Amino acid sequence: MACTLEKFIHSLDPRALPRVLQIQSGIYFQGSIYEMFGNECCLSTGEVIKVTGFKINKLIASICENNEDSQFSAKVELPLNFPGLYKVVADKTPYISIEEITRKVAIGSTRFGHPCFYSSEDIKLANLTIKQEGTFYECEDDQIYTLKEIAEWKIPRCRNRIVKLSNTLHSWDSSNPLPDNFDGCLILTPVYEVQAVMKFRKDIVHILSDLDVEVKDITDCYDISSFLQPLSLEDVFERTTMEFPMVAEVMEGPLGRQKPYNLLHIGKEIVIYKKYQATRVLASEIRSDSPKRHFLIPMTYKGKFKRRPREFPTAYDLEIARSEREQLHVVATKAFDSPHAELFSVSVGDQFLVQQRQTSEVLYEGRKKVIDVLACEQILSDTYKEVLLPMYMEGGFVEVIHDKKQYQLSEICKEFRLPFNVKVSVRDLSIKEDVLAAVPGLQLEEEITDSYLLISSASSPVESWEIPVYRLNMSVHLLSKDVQAVLPPMTKTTVEEISEEEYYMVRRFENQTLHPPPRPPKKPAALAPKPVSTVSKQVISDVLQATKNFCVDTTKKSCANQAADVSELQVSCQNDLVHHDNVKDMTEKPTLVEAAVIKGLTNNPLGKWESEKEQEEEHNYEYVDENVIENIRKVFQDTTTRNKDILSEDRRDI
């Protein structure tokens, strides 16, 4: 029976693909040629196409100014990257069975694919299996999502989805289709992009589901093998190991000017040697403004890195960053007035050696209370003083680097805890254009494991390339050709630059197997914050540079005069002068002269003036590249938990 293409796609179960359709009627029944996504396509009456996939391309949103029960009025078109975070409104239409839920609702291994339902009737269990009975209603969802996430996971088959705008992320570059200060609901209707193969074409065509044509499903009475069989990289990766190597022809290639992407054009024949998991280091450009660039660096990267100072917003971050390999040396960029006499008050320019986390007894509202603290050594002009910093302390610290060594990427991952700040000191000469060399600073955030295929050109297999399976939009069909060389040629190293969206997805899925660190202790609510002063990044940079220059000059003078009363300084400064390849004792304490120089520079009037100027410009000191979406989510989700904790503490006090 014939139906519109839109109705057919809305009701189509992806597990039933591929399907063969015959064009029945529509505005293109005369065989008109139209262009869609750069592909010319002719849909004439009787034309046969094979649908191999479909995905949501855009959303048609009906606007409601008040709430979901009000009348919906105007309709607007929203792209999937339209900014904002949205709360999903629970669907009031019930599902009649578990089978309907599994058929219409997106279910997956991530938290997006874990829908929650409740039954209006008692459910009888038999062998831990829920029987088909009763009706099931969607539970309220307290999460917030982007439009793209909603399109991928939260719009059931044959249904629309009502959402409410929760947060706006940034302004839309073009004219905003939503009313000014919009705070109502949207009913979202998906428009799908249909991926299909035509009878006498070797490329893939893309058709929007709202095209005004009628189609008929003739899969059961048609020889589906007469069509080419396009395979995505995911499909190829699911093949067994014994099937590799294989020869394939590109049906749909990726965009990009960098090798190997510029070689993977339509019609190109390639050899796919093997599939495997490979480790990459996720890195982001260090800069105060946005957008930042993001990279995936292979362990085979042959460049070298030098360390750059890290910045820590709290004492809790100092505890996370400390390691057994070396003692963490920091200088304070923000003052903190301790509410407890037993704990230390920090001034701008104070320097500390971080020791360890411990507990301490303090007097709080007339009662003794045990809290978590960070034990440190304050560096004074002629001695070291043991001090305790409250773990909840909201301050600001910059790391002082004494290590001049150049590191390979593998050395950094083995010897230090990520995140870690670096700069490329020697570029990778095996890469024609090393994109990392031009970046002023990088934060190595975490190691990830990703899926790759190793490929080369079938006609001239001079070099092989690793291509990512899940970040490359590419389709191929397999050829019945023998592979000439079973062993791949030399593999070329490539640093992959990824988009902001890909960066968020990589971090989100990678972190699901990790346990997040505990939240920092709360600051006592009864204590009002006092004004604090800060010091600008430029001043800190000048301080660190001045310290280095001072050490070098002092070393030369000390060594020449052979002054015995500054032996500690001589040892430290001589180490600064040795070649960077010599390994330095990383547990050595910074010299007291260095401390005096930094203390003096950060407390001078120029530093104070710079501090006031920086406060006016509202610069933000953060050492971690924050995921904006995840931050808003965290605030949104933690509000209820925080209120419960406060209420529980009040009850215990009573």
Short mmCIF file of C-alpha atoms in Angstrom, two decimals, residues 4 6 106 130 159 169 229 237 258 279 360 394 398 426 449 463 470 496 505 565 639:
data_model
loop_
_atom_site.label_atom_id
_atom_site.label_comp_id
_atom_site.label_asym_id
_atom_site.label_seq_id
_atom_site.Cartn_x
_atom_site.Cartn_y
_atom_site.Cartn_z
CA THR A 4 3.92 9.40 1.76
CA GLU A 6 7.36 11.14 5.42
CA ALA A 106 15.99 4.88 21.42
CA ILE A 130 8.03 -8.49 32.69
CA ARG A 159 5.67 10.65 18.02
CA LEU A 169 24.27 28.88 25.81
CA GLN A 229 25.80 -2.36 -0.72
CA PHE A 237 34.71 -2.21 11.79
CA GLN A 258 44.56 17.37 5.14
CA THR A 279 45.35 5.36 22.37
CA SER A 360 42.47 19.17 61.65
CA GLU A 394 38.57 29.37 47.13
CA VAL A 398 50.02 29.26 39.78
CA VAL A 426 60.66 20.50 19.14
CA THR A 449 40.94 4.77 23.55
CA GLU A 463 52.12 4.97 2.99
CA TYR A 470 33.22 7.17 14.62
CA GLU A 496 43.64 15.04 14.43
CA MET A 505 31.32 13.80 22.89
CA ASP A 565 77.05 30.90 52.55
CA THR A 639 20.75 22.21 43.18
#
